[in-house]
Amino acid sequence: METRVDEIAPRIYRLSTFLAGVGPSGFTFNQFLVEAEQPLLFHCGQRALFPAVSKAVARIMDLRRLRWIAFSHIEADECGALGEWLGAAPDATVTHGAIGCAIWLNDQAPRAPRALADGETLDLGGRRVRRLDTPHVPHCWDAGLLWEETTGTLFTSDLFTHVGDPAALTDGDIVGPAVDAEKRFGYTAVTPAAGKTIRRLAALEPRTLAVMHGSSFSGKAAPLLESLAGFYDGLLQQALPPEPG
Ligand SMILES: [Fe+2]
Ligand SMILES: [Fe+2]
């Protein structure tokens, strides 16, 4: 098992492990390291991935410098190796939204978490990340994303998931492959709030989308987010019974 490292925005590194046996054509599991005075890791990966991913981080910096660990929602690929990371980085603190701390981390985390309110920022020293609550988007009540203000990078978690082992970074279409994956797997909780939640992300006008499964995107990302929001609105409409009369 090998983890690739690519810098997808200034001092933002994608750590990518391709597992050929997952899904119809393999699947990438990507974590992101924000290199700053107080480095932050977004997604832990599963415990089985920790040896490869931690080795990849060690190629960029001393693991013990890690100060923050964050993720979108409670699931093995998002936070399975949390205990391993906290063990390797004694000064690191796990941070999550208020709901995620209440329903999981306050009880399960090896060290006390730092809860962030919706819209609250963490100044990492050279980079600033803002917590955005996105309940049930892509899935799970505790879901949230991070927005890195200085580079205009949105960490999208499972939004835009697509299969295979495509390029680390693209300026091409990732909406089509994401729609294909959604139709195949049905991983997003499509509620009346889904479209609105994703349009709030579009309003940030991100310049980079850091995608957990598949290629990250570089370029004007708002139209992609608008397009994805429209797709989920359409799925919800299809699921509703026809208007009476
Ligand atoms: Fe997920
Ligand atoms: Fe995921």
PDB file of C-alpha atoms in Angstrom, residues 125-237:
ATOM      1  CA  GLY A 125      -0.645  30.793  11.385  1.00  0.00           C
ATOM      2  CA  GLY A 126      -0.384  31.486   7.650  1.00  0.00           C
ATOM      3  CA  ARG A 127      -3.603  29.600   6.919  1.00  0.00           C
ATOM      4  CA  ARG A 128      -7.114  30.087   8.327  1.00  0.00           C
ATOM      5  CA  VAL A 129      -9.822  27.417   8.304  1.00  0.00           C
ATOM      6  CA  ARG A 130     -13.511  28.037   8.882  1.00  0.00           C
ATOM      7  CA  ARG A 131     -15.922  25.343  10.044  1.00  0.00           C
ATOM      8  CA  LEU A 132     -19.156  25.108   8.061  1.00  0.00           C
ATOM      9  CA  ASP A 133     -21.946  22.943   9.454  1.00  0.00           C
ATOM     10  CA  THR A 134     -23.559  20.919   6.637  1.00  0.00           C
ATOM     11  CA  PRO A 135     -25.848  18.488   8.504  1.00  0.00           C
ATOM     12  CA  HIS A 136     -26.596  15.353   6.421  1.00  0.00           C
ATOM     13  CA  VAL A 137     -24.474  16.680   3.510  1.00  0.00           C
ATOM     14  CA  PRO A 138     -22.945  14.454   2.260  1.00  0.00           C
ATOM     15  CA  HIS A 139     -24.334  12.284   5.068  1.00  0.00           C
ATOM     16  CA  CYS A 140     -24.458  12.030   8.900  1.00  0.00           C
ATOM     17  CA  TRP A 141     -26.008  14.511  11.306  1.00  0.00           C
ATOM     18  CA  ASP A 142     -22.610  15.785  12.478  1.00  0.00           C
ATOM     19  CA  ALA A 143     -21.381  16.559   8.932  1.00  0.00           C
ATOM     20  CA  GLY A 144     -19.451  19.741   8.274  1.00  0.00           C
ATOM     21  CA  LEU A 145     -16.751  20.984   5.921  1.00  0.00           C
ATOM     22  CA  LEU A 146     -13.699  23.214   6.239  1.00  0.00           C
ATOM     23  CA  TRP A 147     -13.023  26.314   4.162  1.00  0.00           C
ATOM     24  CA  GLU A 148      -9.433  27.513   3.962  1.00  0.00           C
ATOM     25  CA  GLU A 149      -9.718  31.253   3.445  1.00  0.00           C
ATOM     26  CA  THR A 150      -6.215  32.240   2.311  1.00  0.00           C
ATOM     27  CA  THR A 151      -6.026  29.805  -0.637  1.00  0.00           C
ATOM     28  CA  GLY A 152      -9.778  29.593  -1.340  1.00  0.00           C
ATOM     29  CA  THR A 153      -9.785  25.837  -0.791  1.00  0.00           C
ATOM     30  CA  LEU A 154     -12.948  23.994   0.154  1.00  0.00           C
ATOM     31  CA  PHE A 155     -12.474  20.554   1.693  1.00  0.00           C
ATOM     32  CA  THR A 156     -15.524  18.766   0.307  1.00  0.00           C
ATOM     33  CA  SER A 157     -15.325  15.377   2.054  1.00  0.00           C
ATOM     34  CA  ASP A 158     -17.509  12.932   0.059  1.00  0.00           C
ATOM     35  CA  LEU A 159     -19.114  15.605  -2.135  1.00  0.00           C
ATOM     36  CA  PHE A 160     -17.973  15.024  -5.746  1.00  0.00           C
ATOM     37  CA  THR A 161     -16.959  11.402  -4.959  1.00  0.00           C
ATOM     38  CA  HIS A 162     -15.887   9.551  -8.086  1.00  0.00           C
ATOM     39  CA  VAL A 163     -14.286   6.162  -8.673  1.00  0.00           C
ATOM     40  CA  GLY A 164     -10.952   5.000 -10.120  1.00  0.00           C
ATOM     41  CA  ASP A 165      -7.537   6.579  -9.720  1.00  0.00           C
ATOM     42  CA  PRO A 166      -7.732   9.809 -11.733  1.00  0.00           C
ATOM     43  CA  ALA A 167      -5.202  12.687 -11.673  1.00  0.00           C
ATOM     44  CA  ALA A 168      -4.525  14.346  -8.324  1.00  0.00           C
ATOM     45  CA  LEU A 169      -5.754  17.694  -9.646  1.00  0.00           C
ATOM     46  CA  THR A 170      -7.879  18.571 -12.658  1.00  0.00           C
ATOM     47  CA  ASP A 171      -9.546  21.609 -14.190  1.00  0.00           C
ATOM     48  CA  GLY A 172     -11.882  19.286 -16.109  1.00  0.00           C
ATOM     49  CA  ASP A 173     -15.330  17.923 -15.335  1.00  0.00           C
ATOM     50  CA  ILE A 174     -15.770  16.215 -11.971  1.00  0.00           C
ATOM     51  CA  VAL A 175     -19.552  16.713 -11.813  1.00  0.00           C
ATOM     52  CA  GLY A 176     -20.336  14.040 -14.417  1.00  0.00           C
ATOM     53  CA  PRO A 177     -18.244  11.353 -12.688  1.00  0.00           C
ATOM     54  CA  ALA A 178     -19.720  12.406  -9.304  1.00  0.00           C
ATOM     55  CA  VAL A 179     -23.272  12.106 -10.619  1.00  0.00           C
ATOM     56  CA  ASP A 180     -22.424   8.640 -11.990  1.00  0.00           C
ATOM     57  CA  ALA A 181     -21.066   7.588  -8.579  1.00  0.00           C
ATOM     58  CA  GLU A 182     -24.101   8.984  -6.754  1.00  0.00           C
ATOM     59  CA  LYS A 183     -26.473   7.082  -9.064  1.00  0.00           C
ATOM     60  CA  ARG A 184     -24.483   3.901  -8.425  1.00  0.00           C
ATOM     61  CA  PHE A 185     -23.973   4.174  -4.646  1.00  0.00           C
ATOM     62  CA  GLY A 186     -26.639   6.604  -3.346  1.00  0.00           C
ATOM     63  CA  TYR A 187     -24.368   7.875  -0.585  1.00  0.00           C
ATOM     64  CA  THR A 188     -25.822  11.351  -0.069  1.00  0.00           C
ATOM     65  CA  ALA A 189     -28.734  12.031   2.270  1.00  0.00           C
ATOM     66  CA  VAL A 190     -30.968  13.943  -0.124  1.00  0.00           C
ATOM     67  CA  THR A 191     -33.172  16.097   2.092  1.00  0.00           C
ATOM     68  CA  PRO A 192     -34.989  19.382   1.327  1.00  0.00           C
ATOM     69  CA  ALA A 193     -31.926  21.159   2.798  1.00  0.00           C
ATOM     70  CA  ALA A 194     -29.311  19.481   0.553  1.00  0.00           C
ATOM     71  CA  GLY A 195     -29.475  21.908  -2.398  1.00  0.00           C
ATOM     72  CA  LYS A 196     -29.498  24.977  -0.152  1.00  0.00           C
ATOM     73  CA  THR A 197     -26.548  23.654   1.875  1.00  0.00           C
ATOM     74  CA  ILE A 198     -24.461  23.136  -1.274  1.00  0.00           C
ATOM     75  CA  ARG A 199     -25.408  26.562  -2.703  1.00  0.00           C
ATOM     76  CA  ARG A 200     -24.076  28.149   0.492  1.00  0.00           C
ATOM     77  CA  LEU A 201     -20.728  26.551  -0.403  1.00  0.00           C
ATOM     78  CA  ALA A 202     -20.938  27.880  -3.974  1.00  0.00           C
ATOM     79  CA  ALA A 203     -21.307  31.425  -2.586  1.00  0.00           C
ATOM     80  CA  LEU A 204     -17.756  31.119  -1.179  1.00  0.00           C
ATOM     81  CA  GLU A 205     -16.485  30.946  -4.792  1.00  0.00           C
ATOM     82  CA  PRO A 206     -13.767  28.370  -4.065  1.00  0.00           C
ATOM     83  CA  ARG A 207     -10.687  28.210  -6.285  1.00  0.00           C
ATOM     84  CA  THR A 208      -9.804  24.652  -5.250  1.00  0.00           C
ATOM     85  CA  LEU A 209     -12.003  21.725  -4.240  1.00  0.00           C
ATOM     86  CA  ALA A 210     -10.149  19.165  -2.115  1.00  0.00           C
ATOM     87  CA  VAL A 211     -12.127  15.981  -2.850  1.00  0.00           C
ATOM     88  CA  MET A 212     -11.924  12.911  -0.606  1.00  0.00           C
ATOM     89  CA  HIS A 213     -12.461  10.282  -3.321  1.00  0.00           C
ATOM     90  CA  GLY A 214     -11.183  11.138  -6.812  1.00  0.00           C
ATOM     91  CA  SER A 215      -9.488  14.179  -8.348  1.00  0.00           C
ATOM     92  CA  SER A 216      -9.318  17.520  -6.642  1.00  0.00           C
ATOM     93  CA  PHE A 217     -10.430  20.448  -8.777  1.00  0.00           C
ATOM     94  CA  SER A 218      -8.634  23.689  -9.590  1.00  0.00           C
ATOM     95  CA  GLY A 219     -10.505  26.620 -11.144  1.00  0.00           C
ATOM     96  CA  LYS A 220     -13.845  28.401 -10.737  1.00  0.00           C
ATOM     97  CA  ALA A 221     -15.707  25.921  -8.556  1.00  0.00           C
ATOM     98  CA  ALA A 222     -18.984  27.766  -7.878  1.00  0.00           C
ATOM     99  CA  PRO A 223     -20.650  26.519 -11.098  1.00  0.00           C
ATOM    100  CA  LEU A 224     -19.759  22.920 -10.185  1.00  0.00           C
ATOM    101  CA  LEU A 225     -21.342  23.307  -6.761  1.00  0.00           C
ATOM    102  CA  GLU A 226     -24.439  24.935  -8.312  1.00  0.00           C
ATOM    103  CA  SER A 227     -24.673  22.066 -10.768  1.00  0.00           C
ATOM    104  CA  LEU A 228     -24.384  19.463  -7.995  1.00  0.00           C
ATOM    105  CA  ALA A 229     -27.050  21.290  -5.938  1.00  0.00           C
ATOM    106  CA  GLY A 230     -29.366  21.222  -8.970  1.00  0.00           C
ATOM    107  CA  PHE A 231     -28.781  17.492  -9.406  1.00  0.00           C
ATOM    108  CA  TYR A 232     -29.783  16.782  -5.783  1.00  0.00           C
ATOM    109  CA  ASP A 233     -32.829  19.065  -6.055  1.00  0.00           C
ATOM    110  CA  GLY A 234     -33.823  17.003  -9.096  1.00  0.00           C
ATOM    111  CA  LEU A 235     -33.390  13.712  -7.220  1.00  0.00           C
ATOM    112  CA  LEU A 236     -35.623  15.011  -4.421  1.00  0.00           C
ATOM    113  CA  GLN A 237     -38.290  16.144  -6.908  1.00  0.00           C
TER     114      GLN A 237
END
